[in-house]
């Protein structure tokens, strides 16, 4: 039987297992029940110096069940989907619920918010799980890189992975839905040497469809360019200056926004953007859109982890915060309605207002270009931001020399309002897509 037929057959079996678990929970006295299954099948291979280092196959996942009895919640899970194992898991969840506290905010998403006719988002593109084809791609990547520049003296390895997934969710609102997905990736990490100095950097590609992945040559070329460019890095004096975040490092800036406007942070009063809904938090030209139904998108999904239908949203419009990111539970805690964000965001797009990378460097003028961030020095409550960084000093719109062993600091509220430009050099390898981001002023702690 073809792999596609096998996974479709397994999808049917998992849907039936979910329906059975919900029915069992109702029979055992649950007022409400919800069941989720995430099953993944795939292969990961690793090479080092173009030699095979590791081959790993996986076929794993679990069925998780939550039951609600008189406002009390119980959870249980099992990796075995036989009726006997499911029955034991359901009984365990019911038993746990008897010993938990009542919570008036718990329970399923409202039935009228569920996605009962999910559209096909073209997320499933299976590829061969033959290790030889994956090893060939990883070896090619390293071979291209090692031959490209004499300063590339070693490799920390290349990796290829290909995984197929099944997500099934059902609840006692007479609801069971599922969808298939795939994800393929290729990465390479290199070591460059110049005299006694050694530097490390990497590149990668990740797509739903293996045909859309970068070729090994392109991954290798970017890895070589990034690694060699770091040679000759030095410290700089402590100063205040404008900072340009590369597209891939800028993703983390907006990751802090995601955390700050997520329901869990808000009802716990642990966000620097409390009571900011409808207020300006970015410059008046700044926009972020969410598009959950992009065909083959890395974060596309017809429904969230609670079965709630996903929809297009304007997260930031003309600098104003339009929405929080809520689950059913956090929405009830806040007296609001779920936004379909149980499980995370769905394809965010930060709108560009400037040209390509060279244009962004020209607008930066003299300052710091950040290509790597280290550490977790962010206070979610105050917004205070302090992280280790590496990158390049820029003079008169041109890269002058690489820098390392520095710390950049500011406050996220000020940083968001201080964004001067977003470039068109968009990194498409993330669920949150943005170009490079220029911030007007930050504190740089150097030598």
mmCIF file of C-alpha atoms in Angstrom, residues 245 253 272-273 280-283 382-385 409-420 437-443:
data_model
loop_
_atom_site.group_PDB
_atom_site.id
_atom_site.type_symbol
_atom_site.label_atom_id
_atom_site.label_comp_id
_atom_site.label_asym_id
_atom_site.label_seq_id
_atom_site.Cartn_x
_atom_site.Cartn_y
_atom_site.Cartn_z
ATOM 1 C CA UNK A 245 17.759 43.598 13.080
ATOM 2 C CA UNK A 253 11.025 40.837 18.378
ATOM 3 C CA UNK A 272 3.849 44.815 29.466
ATOM 4 C CA UNK A 273 0.878 45.417 27.148
ATOM 5 C CA UNK A 280 -1.205 52.671 19.640
ATOM 6 C CA UNK A 281 1.795 50.425 20.315
ATOM 7 C CA UNK A 282 3.685 50.860 17.002
ATOM 8 C CA UNK A 283 4.265 53.798 14.614
ATOM 9 C CA UNK A 382 7.978 45.488 32.356
ATOM 10 C CA UNK A 383 9.125 44.962 28.769
ATOM 11 C CA UNK A 384 12.753 45.524 29.722
ATOM 12 C CA UNK A 385 14.959 43.964 27.045
ATOM 13 C CA UNK A 409 19.244 46.822 25.720
ATOM 14 C CA UNK A 410 16.043 48.828 25.719
ATOM 15 C CA UNK A 411 12.363 48.498 26.564
ATOM 16 C CA UNK A 412 10.042 46.710 24.176
ATOM 17 C CA UNK A 413 7.417 49.450 24.357
ATOM 18 C CA UNK A 414 10.014 52.013 23.283
ATOM 19 C CA UNK A 415 11.520 49.624 20.743
ATOM 20 C CA UNK A 416 8.158 48.969 19.096
ATOM 21 C CA UNK A 417 7.328 52.673 18.909
ATOM 22 C CA UNK A 418 10.880 53.368 17.733
ATOM 23 C CA UNK A 419 10.678 51.198 14.621
ATOM 24 C CA UNK A 420 11.737 53.393 11.702
ATOM 25 C CA UNK A 437 13.661 45.971 11.159
ATOM 26 C CA UNK A 438 15.316 49.309 11.954
ATOM 27 C CA UNK A 439 14.923 50.723 15.478
ATOM 28 C CA UNK A 440 15.888 54.338 16.102
ATOM 29 C CA UNK A 441 17.957 53.963 19.269
ATOM 30 C CA UNK A 442 19.208 51.265 21.653
ATOM 31 C CA UNK A 443 21.868 50.958 24.307
#
